Amino acid sequence: MLPLFDTDRRRRQINLGGASSSTSHTSIIDQAKLRREERIEHKRRSDSAVKVQAWWRGTKEHQRVRQELRRNLEDALDRGDLLQLNTLRMLVIVSRTQTNDTTLSHWSHKLLQYGADHVFDSATSQDTGTSYVVLIKQIILLLLQELSRNAQFDGSVAHLTLLNLLLSPGSKSTSSPNRRKIVQAFLAYSLSHGYYSLLASAMTTIPVEAKSSPALPPLVTLFTLPFTALETTSVEYASAIQEFFVHILTIHLLPNRLPLPTLTQLSSHLPLTKMNLLYAKSTGEWSSSSLAQFLSGSATAITIQVKIHLISNLLAFTPPRYGKLPGPAFAAYLRLLGDVLNHIPSGALEGPSAVSSKNRSNAMNGYGSDSDDDHSNIRVTIVSSFNTPSPPPLPVLDPRTLKRLLVLPSPAHILSILEASKSLSSSRYPLITFIHSLSGVWPSKQDELLTHLWSWNGGGLVREIWRGWVRGGGLGSNIVSPEPKAANAMDVDSGASSSRSSHLEPLRPVVTAANKLRGVAPNSDEDPWAPLLLLADLYSHGLVTMGDDEFFSSSTLTGIESSTAHRNPLTLDEISTFTRQLLNIAWVLWMHGGDLGNESSSSFASSVPQPLVRFSWIEIREKVTRCLLAINARDARKPFMPPGGWLVMSDESTMSESNGNARAEDMRLTPEMAGFVEAAIFEAQELMNASNPSSEAVSIDAIGSPRRGFRTYSKRKLNYLTPRLGVLNNIPFAIPFHVRVAIFRNFVHMDMVALSSSHSRDTPPINPFTNMNTFMNDLRSSRAALGQQQVVTVRRGSVAQDGFDHLGDADLKNPIRIVFIDQFGAEEAGIDGGGVFKEFFTSLCKEVFDTDRGLWLSNEKNELYPNPHAYATEAHSLSWYRFIGRILGKAMYEGILVDVAFASFFLAKWLGRQSFLDDLASLDPDLYKGLVFLKHHTGNFEDLSLNFTMEVEEFGTTKTIELIRNGSNIAVTKENRLQYIYLVCHFKLSKQIKLQSEAFFEGLSEMIEPKWIQMFNQQELQILLGGVNSPIDLNDLRAHTNYGGLYDDNEPTVVAFWNVVNTFDQEQRRALLRFVTSCSRPPLLGFKELTPNFAIRDAGSDQHRLPTSSTCVNLLKLPRYRDERVMRSKLLQAIMSNAGFDLS
């Protein structure tokens, strides 16, 4: 039963009124909008239909009018009304609208039959002359345009003949002022509408081999018509010359396209004597001129090829006229060549087999590398930025162009340019810029080019560049004088100084008194960078083969008269000044190198004018640095620079250090120096701590090897983050030697901390004033306590062999405890606190460096170098060289002095540098004298009977070695003697000991990172190994002497000892030091660095007993002598007897 009332159930709602007919407001608006859009669309279609109909009617009308005009034009031509105004108007309209119409050709033939001279008669009419001129101008342009599309169609000869008549002022009989004026108007209009561009297009439509084409003679005549019709002082004339060079002389193989009579005609009419107008100021804004746009166009394969064609064509026409060109024209010619070469990529003129400039530069740089062509090495190119777009591909040049381009760097061509420019003062600076550009764009010819420039006119060009542009150019000045300054004289880190307004000042050319005398204003076009960089290249190259006799201009050497010897082009004072300029520039470029990689967005763009040379700032820095290294290598071997001349940062100890009189109390760091050291260590530590790899760079290790976990950086980023490391690795001589030694010790400290498990990797660097001896001892003790010490047993009679067996592959960076085994096989008693290891090391060095073992030879100065004999290259011998390198590295790592002297050329291998002629004097004096004789020989070279071979004697047999491929069949001549000298030096100084040196350096590099020792030159490296060869400072020695037993500093025997030693001369003092420490040279930074410290202990009261020593602990055992005379006699007897050391 259903409930009566169901309140919870909803009832259905039923509408009985049907569907609703009401319309909402929104739907009404939508309907109105739709109808409006329909009306708009209908109107648009109607308007479009009207436009289409109008266009159609207009087109039909145009066709009708053109057809009517064409009929009327043909009727006029048939009637002979060739020059009526209506006829000309119809001709212009019809030719413009119908490009393939033959009416223009018909008119050309008719006018030639009628006489083209009537054009000038009609153009001079007072009533219609102006209209005639306007119409003829347009017809001339139409003729040129039709020829540019095809210069070999049926009517082309008629067109060309008519153009020659219309654009020629005529002969003397037909020429008149009115006609010349009209022709000049025709030419001015044509030039403004692409006259030469159209002619160039017409020429390229004729195949290169189609020399018999009838269109060529009249076409070539049109090339030079503007230069006979226009006034030479007019703007149009200057514009015509620019257009001619840009469009006509850039045609591919232009001389090869022309028959001989036409080529002769073109050559005789070229405007070469007016080339100075190429850079005329009267042509308006230079940047908008056609030549400027041609030079500054985007670098693509096509634009590069066009520039190469310009050089090729210039070389075909210009060299025979060098001697006849006026000075301004010849200067403009050289400037043009230089500007074009600056916009051509390096190697583009050499063809497909071109060698990249970077590899060539590395091969030529004898001061920064020691490569051997016999072994192929993997080359890694370091880029400045990974966002730099790739350079355009080099164009492929045909053999005829390549052959003509070879004229450019040829000795005969360069000599002709030098001779032509010799008497033309206005061409000297363009000559320099041209040569500088040529050496950069043609790297494979750079060596030969620089050789001729260096020797030309007895070095006159080198002197002229220095005295005319570099000395007074204002570059490299205003940084700091060579004399020592107070500590607050220059804030190197901030780049501010009271003597200069900006840290970039050395890069800004300034007007000096010398500039003013030469009339060089600040806005002059003579940019001093090109002469400076060329001079740097010349000296980098010249020093490779220049002997000391030439460099120092000695009167005689080995019997050779000075008249036959080449002299240094510059005096030593001039070289010192030039070196200072380069050093100031290099300092700024390295200290602020992070801004160099992106000139457009860096402070350089707004602060320093961009040099007008083809090289970037980074390439400029490399050139300057390479020259500095070459000069520094010469100065290090035989000093000529003034005291402090190499230093940018100097202090009160600099002068005494450079004079060789450095005292221990002077070997300290001023606050300025300490700041540089701390900053350099901080930069190195930041690189070590950054272990996250970078994805956009190659790995560059500034202070160590990648195996240590160094982060990888791009070169620009590395320069930005580590400018002081850049200075230390590239121009270290700018920093005092003792400062670099302090940095070296800090690097060792960082390496020790990194390897020690008890220290954090990011431990802050030690204070530069910290006693390194104390720190090293503390660190060794802590590492020994942690069980990191290695124990090695060594037999007394087999120190070298046991050391080789036990330490050949051991980790020498950890502490080593030596246990000696006596002759009975028992361990000797004692605890190795450093002294026993030193005793082992001293004995080991005596054995391994003994020349009787066959691994080493010595020169006349008792300096060691690897034995070049074949058996020294065997695997076993190379293992010994590697072991010796590791042991020496251990000594440098621990700060132990080694009383061993190495030959300079062998030390150069440690630094990765090449050795040259003067280094041979220490190895083979006879061979050196022979090569010097050969270098200056003026007689017949055939009488010498030399070829490119060397004879080597091994095991009693003589073996012939070819220095170059097929060298036995290549005679030594005057032209190739320098190459022969270089190859002989390279063979004797590098190639023969290459494997031995590599094995030795491999072992050394396991202990000492190569970058660390690259902070020093050969002489400094020898000091780092064996101590400084300076007078012994007894005050410093006494201040750092320890006493044992009954002795102290005030004990009578000790007082008598110091009184006696004070009476010794330096030779006797060195003998005493050697007697006690096994090394006669004091430590570089003073006796506080001697490990362990110098010590004196009493040895009883026996008055007849001699003093003895324990060199293992630097201990002198001195009896208690009561008389100073007895003490002096006994001391001298002990230290001068050379009887060896008493190891008590």
CSV table of C-alpha atoms in Angstrom, one decimal, residues 75-304:
chain,number,residue,atom,x,y,z
A,75,ASP,CA,59.1,53.0,-88.2
A,76,ALA,CA,61.3,55.7,-86.8
A,77,LEU,CA,64.4,53.5,-87.2
A,78,ASP,CA,63.4,52.6,-90.7
A,79,ARG,CA,63.0,56.3,-91.5
A,80,GLY,CA,66.4,57.1,-90.0
A,81,ASP,CA,65.1,59.2,-87.1
A,82,LEU,CA,67.7,57.7,-84.7
A,83,LEU,CA,68.3,60.7,-82.5
A,84,GLN,CA,64.9,62.2,-82.4
A,85,LEU,CA,63.7,62.8,-78.8
A,86,ASN,CA,60.6,60.7,-79.3
A,87,THR,CA,62.7,57.9,-80.8
A,88,LEU,CA,65.0,57.9,-77.8
A,89,ARG,CA,62.2,58.0,-75.3
A,90,MET,CA,60.5,55.1,-77.0
A,91,LEU,CA,63.8,53.2,-77.1
A,92,VAL,CA,64.3,53.6,-73.4
A,93,ILE,CA,60.7,52.5,-72.6
A,94,VAL,CA,60.8,49.5,-74.8
A,95,SER,CA,64.3,48.4,-73.7
A,96,ARG,CA,63.4,48.7,-70.0
A,97,THR,CA,60.2,46.7,-70.3
A,98,GLN,CA,61.5,44.0,-72.7
A,99,THR,CA,64.9,42.8,-71.7
A,100,ASN,CA,65.2,40.3,-74.5
A,101,ASP,CA,64.1,42.7,-77.2
A,102,THR,CA,66.4,43.2,-80.2
A,103,THR,CA,65.4,46.8,-80.9
A,104,LEU,CA,68.3,48.1,-78.9
A,105,SER,CA,70.8,46.1,-81.0
A,106,HIS,CA,69.0,47.4,-84.1
A,107,TRP,CA,69.4,50.9,-82.9
A,108,SER,CA,73.1,50.4,-82.1
A,109,HIS,CA,73.8,49.1,-85.6
A,110,LYS,CA,71.9,51.9,-87.2
A,111,LEU,CA,73.6,54.6,-85.1
A,112,LEU,CA,77.1,53.2,-85.9
A,113,GLN,CA,76.2,53.4,-89.7
A,114,TYR,CA,74.8,56.9,-89.2
A,115,GLY,CA,77.7,58.1,-87.1
A,116,ALA,CA,77.8,58.2,-83.4
A,117,ASP,CA,79.4,61.6,-83.3
A,118,HIS,CA,76.0,63.1,-84.2
A,119,VAL,CA,75.0,62.3,-80.6
A,120,PHE,CA,77.3,65.1,-79.4
A,121,ASP,CA,75.9,67.5,-82.0
A,122,SER,CA,72.3,66.9,-80.7
A,123,ALA,CA,73.4,67.0,-77.1
A,124,THR,CA,74.9,70.5,-77.5
A,125,SER,CA,71.6,71.9,-78.8
A,126,GLN,CA,70.4,74.8,-76.6
A,127,ASP,CA,66.7,73.7,-76.8
A,128,THR,CA,66.9,69.9,-76.5
A,129,GLY,CA,70.5,69.3,-75.3
A,130,THR,CA,69.6,68.6,-71.7
A,131,SER,CA,66.9,66.1,-72.7
A,132,TYR,CA,69.3,64.4,-75.1
A,133,VAL,CA,72.0,64.0,-72.4
A,134,VAL,CA,69.5,62.5,-70.0
A,135,LEU,CA,68.2,60.0,-72.5
A,136,ILE,CA,71.6,59.0,-73.8
A,137,LYS,CA,72.8,58.4,-70.2
A,138,GLN,CA,69.9,55.9,-69.7
A,139,ILE,CA,70.6,54.2,-73.1
A,140,ILE,CA,74.3,53.8,-72.1
A,141,LEU,CA,73.2,52.1,-68.9
A,142,LEU,CA,70.8,49.9,-70.9
A,143,LEU,CA,73.7,48.9,-73.2
A,144,LEU,CA,75.9,48.0,-70.2
A,145,GLN,CA,73.1,46.0,-68.6
A,146,GLU,CA,72.5,44.0,-71.7
A,147,LEU,CA,76.2,43.3,-72.0
A,148,SER,CA,76.5,42.2,-68.4
A,149,ARG,CA,74.0,39.4,-69.1
A,150,ASN,CA,75.9,38.1,-72.1
A,151,ALA,CA,78.9,39.7,-73.7
A,152,GLN,CA,78.9,37.3,-76.6
A,153,PHE,CA,75.5,37.7,-78.2
A,154,ASP,CA,75.2,38.8,-81.9
A,155,GLY,CA,75.0,42.5,-81.1
A,156,SER,CA,77.6,42.7,-78.4
A,157,VAL,CA,80.3,44.0,-80.6
A,158,ALA,CA,78.1,46.8,-81.8
A,159,HIS,CA,77.1,47.7,-78.3
A,160,LEU,CA,80.8,47.8,-77.2
A,161,THR,CA,81.8,49.8,-80.2
A,162,LEU,CA,79.1,52.3,-79.6
A,163,LEU,CA,79.9,52.6,-75.9
A,164,ASN,CA,83.5,53.3,-76.8
A,165,LEU,CA,82.4,56.1,-79.0
A,166,LEU,CA,80.0,57.6,-76.5
A,167,LEU,CA,82.4,57.4,-73.6
A,168,SER,CA,85.5,58.6,-75.3
A,169,PRO,CA,86.5,62.2,-75.4
A,170,GLY,CA,87.7,61.6,-79.0
A,171,SER,CA,91.0,62.2,-80.7
A,172,LYS,CA,92.8,65.6,-80.8
A,173,SER,CA,91.0,66.4,-84.1
A,174,THR,CA,87.5,65.5,-82.9
A,175,SER,CA,87.8,66.4,-79.2
A,176,SER,CA,86.2,69.6,-78.0
A,177,PRO,CA,85.5,71.1,-74.5
A,178,ASN,CA,81.8,70.5,-75.0
A,179,ARG,CA,82.3,66.9,-76.0
A,180,ARG,CA,84.6,66.2,-73.1
A,181,LYS,CA,82.1,67.8,-70.7
A,182,ILE,CA,79.3,65.6,-72.1
A,183,VAL,CA,81.4,62.5,-71.9
A,184,GLN,CA,82.3,63.2,-68.3
A,185,ALA,CA,78.6,63.5,-67.6
A,186,PHE,CA,77.9,60.2,-69.2
A,187,LEU,CA,80.7,58.6,-67.2
A,188,ALA,CA,79.7,60.1,-63.9
A,189,TYR,CA,76.2,58.8,-64.4
A,190,SER,CA,77.4,55.3,-65.4
A,191,LEU,CA,79.9,55.1,-62.5
A,192,SER,CA,77.1,56.0,-60.1
A,193,HIS,CA,75.0,53.1,-61.5
A,194,GLY,CA,77.6,50.3,-61.3
A,195,TYR,CA,79.7,50.9,-64.4
A,196,TYR,CA,82.6,48.6,-63.4
A,197,SER,CA,80.4,46.1,-61.8
A,198,LEU,CA,78.5,45.6,-65.1
A,199,LEU,CA,81.7,45.5,-67.1
A,200,ALA,CA,83.1,42.8,-64.7
A,201,SER,CA,79.9,40.8,-65.1
A,202,ALA,CA,80.3,41.1,-68.9
A,203,MET,CA,83.9,39.9,-68.7
A,204,THR,CA,83.0,36.8,-66.6
A,205,THR,CA,80.4,35.7,-69.2
A,206,ILE,CA,83.3,35.1,-71.6
A,207,PRO,CA,85.2,31.8,-70.9
A,208,VAL,CA,88.8,32.1,-69.8
A,209,GLU,CA,90.1,30.3,-72.8
A,210,ALA,CA,88.1,32.3,-75.3
A,211,LYS,CA,90.9,34.7,-76.1
A,212,SER,CA,89.7,35.1,-79.7
A,213,SER,CA,86.4,36.6,-78.7
A,214,PRO,CA,85.8,39.8,-80.8
A,215,ALA,CA,84.2,41.4,-77.7
A,216,LEU,CA,87.4,41.4,-75.7
A,217,PRO,CA,89.3,44.3,-77.3
A,218,PRO,CA,86.5,46.9,-77.1
A,219,LEU,CA,85.4,45.6,-73.7
A,220,VAL,CA,88.9,46.0,-72.2
A,221,THR,CA,89.1,49.5,-73.7
A,222,LEU,CA,86.0,50.4,-71.7
A,223,PHE,CA,88.0,49.5,-68.5
A,224,THR,CA,90.3,52.4,-68.8
A,225,LEU,CA,88.2,55.1,-70.6
A,226,PRO,CA,87.3,56.9,-67.4
A,227,PHE,CA,90.9,57.5,-66.6
A,228,THR,CA,91.4,59.3,-70.0
A,229,ALA,CA,88.2,61.3,-69.9
A,230,LEU,CA,87.8,62.3,-66.3
A,231,GLU,CA,89.8,65.0,-64.5
A,232,THR,CA,92.3,63.5,-62.2
A,233,THR,CA,91.3,65.9,-59.4
A,234,SER,CA,87.6,65.1,-59.6
A,235,VAL,CA,85.8,62.9,-57.1
A,236,GLU,CA,84.6,60.7,-60.0
A,237,TYR,CA,88.2,59.9,-60.9
A,238,ALA,CA,89.0,58.7,-57.4
A,239,SER,CA,85.8,56.7,-57.3
A,240,ALA,CA,86.5,55.2,-60.7
A,241,ILE,CA,89.9,54.0,-59.4
A,242,GLN,CA,88.4,52.4,-56.4
A,243,GLU,CA,85.7,50.7,-58.5
A,244,PHE,CA,88.3,49.5,-61.0
A,245,PHE,CA,90.4,47.8,-58.3
A,246,VAL,CA,87.3,46.3,-56.6
A,247,HIS,CA,85.5,45.0,-59.7
A,248,ILE,CA,88.0,44.6,-62.6
A,249,LEU,CA,91.2,43.6,-60.9
A,250,THR,CA,89.3,41.0,-58.9
A,251,ILE,CA,88.3,39.1,-62.0
A,252,HIS,CA,89.6,35.5,-61.9
A,253,LEU,CA,92.7,35.1,-64.1
A,254,LEU,CA,92.2,38.5,-65.8
A,255,PRO,CA,95.6,38.4,-67.6
A,256,ASN,CA,95.0,34.9,-68.8
A,257,ARG,CA,91.7,35.9,-70.4
A,258,LEU,CA,93.2,38.5,-72.8
A,259,PRO,CA,95.1,38.1,-76.0
A,260,LEU,CA,98.6,39.6,-76.0
A,261,PRO,CA,97.8,42.9,-77.8
A,262,THR,CA,94.8,43.5,-75.6
A,263,LEU,CA,96.8,42.6,-72.5
A,264,THR,CA,99.5,45.1,-73.5
A,265,GLN,CA,96.9,47.8,-74.1
A,266,LEU,CA,95.4,47.3,-70.7
A,267,SER,CA,98.7,47.1,-68.9
A,268,SER,CA,99.8,50.4,-70.5
A,269,HIS,CA,96.7,52.3,-69.5
A,270,LEU,CA,96.4,51.1,-65.9
A,271,PRO,CA,96.1,54.0,-63.5
A,272,LEU,CA,99.0,52.7,-61.3
A,273,THR,CA,100.6,56.1,-60.9
A,274,LYS,CA,97.4,57.4,-59.3
A,275,MET,CA,96.9,54.6,-56.8
A,276,ASN,CA,97.2,57.1,-54.0
A,277,LEU,CA,93.6,58.1,-54.8
A,278,LEU,CA,92.5,54.7,-53.5
A,279,TYR,CA,92.7,56.2,-50.0
A,280,ALA,CA,91.9,59.8,-51.0
A,281,LYS,CA,90.0,61.8,-48.4
A,282,SER,CA,88.0,63.6,-51.1
A,283,THR,CA,85.9,60.6,-51.9
A,284,GLY,CA,83.8,61.3,-48.7
A,285,GLU,CA,83.4,59.1,-45.7
A,286,TRP,CA,86.0,56.3,-46.0
A,287,SER,CA,83.8,53.6,-44.4
A,288,SER,CA,81.1,54.1,-47.1
A,289,SER,CA,83.6,53.9,-50.0
A,290,SER,CA,83.6,50.8,-52.2
A,291,LEU,CA,87.1,49.8,-51.2
A,292,ALA,CA,86.3,50.0,-47.5
A,293,GLN,CA,83.2,47.9,-48.0
A,294,PHE,CA,85.2,45.5,-50.1
A,295,LEU,CA,87.8,45.1,-47.4
A,296,SER,CA,85.4,44.8,-44.5
A,297,GLY,CA,83.0,42.4,-46.1
A,298,SER,CA,82.0,39.2,-44.3
A,299,ALA,CA,84.6,36.5,-44.5
A,300,THR,CA,83.2,33.7,-46.8
A,301,ALA,CA,85.0,31.4,-49.2
A,302,ILE,CA,83.8,33.6,-52.1
A,303,THR,CA,84.9,37.0,-50.6
A,304,ILE,CA,88.3,35.5,-49.6
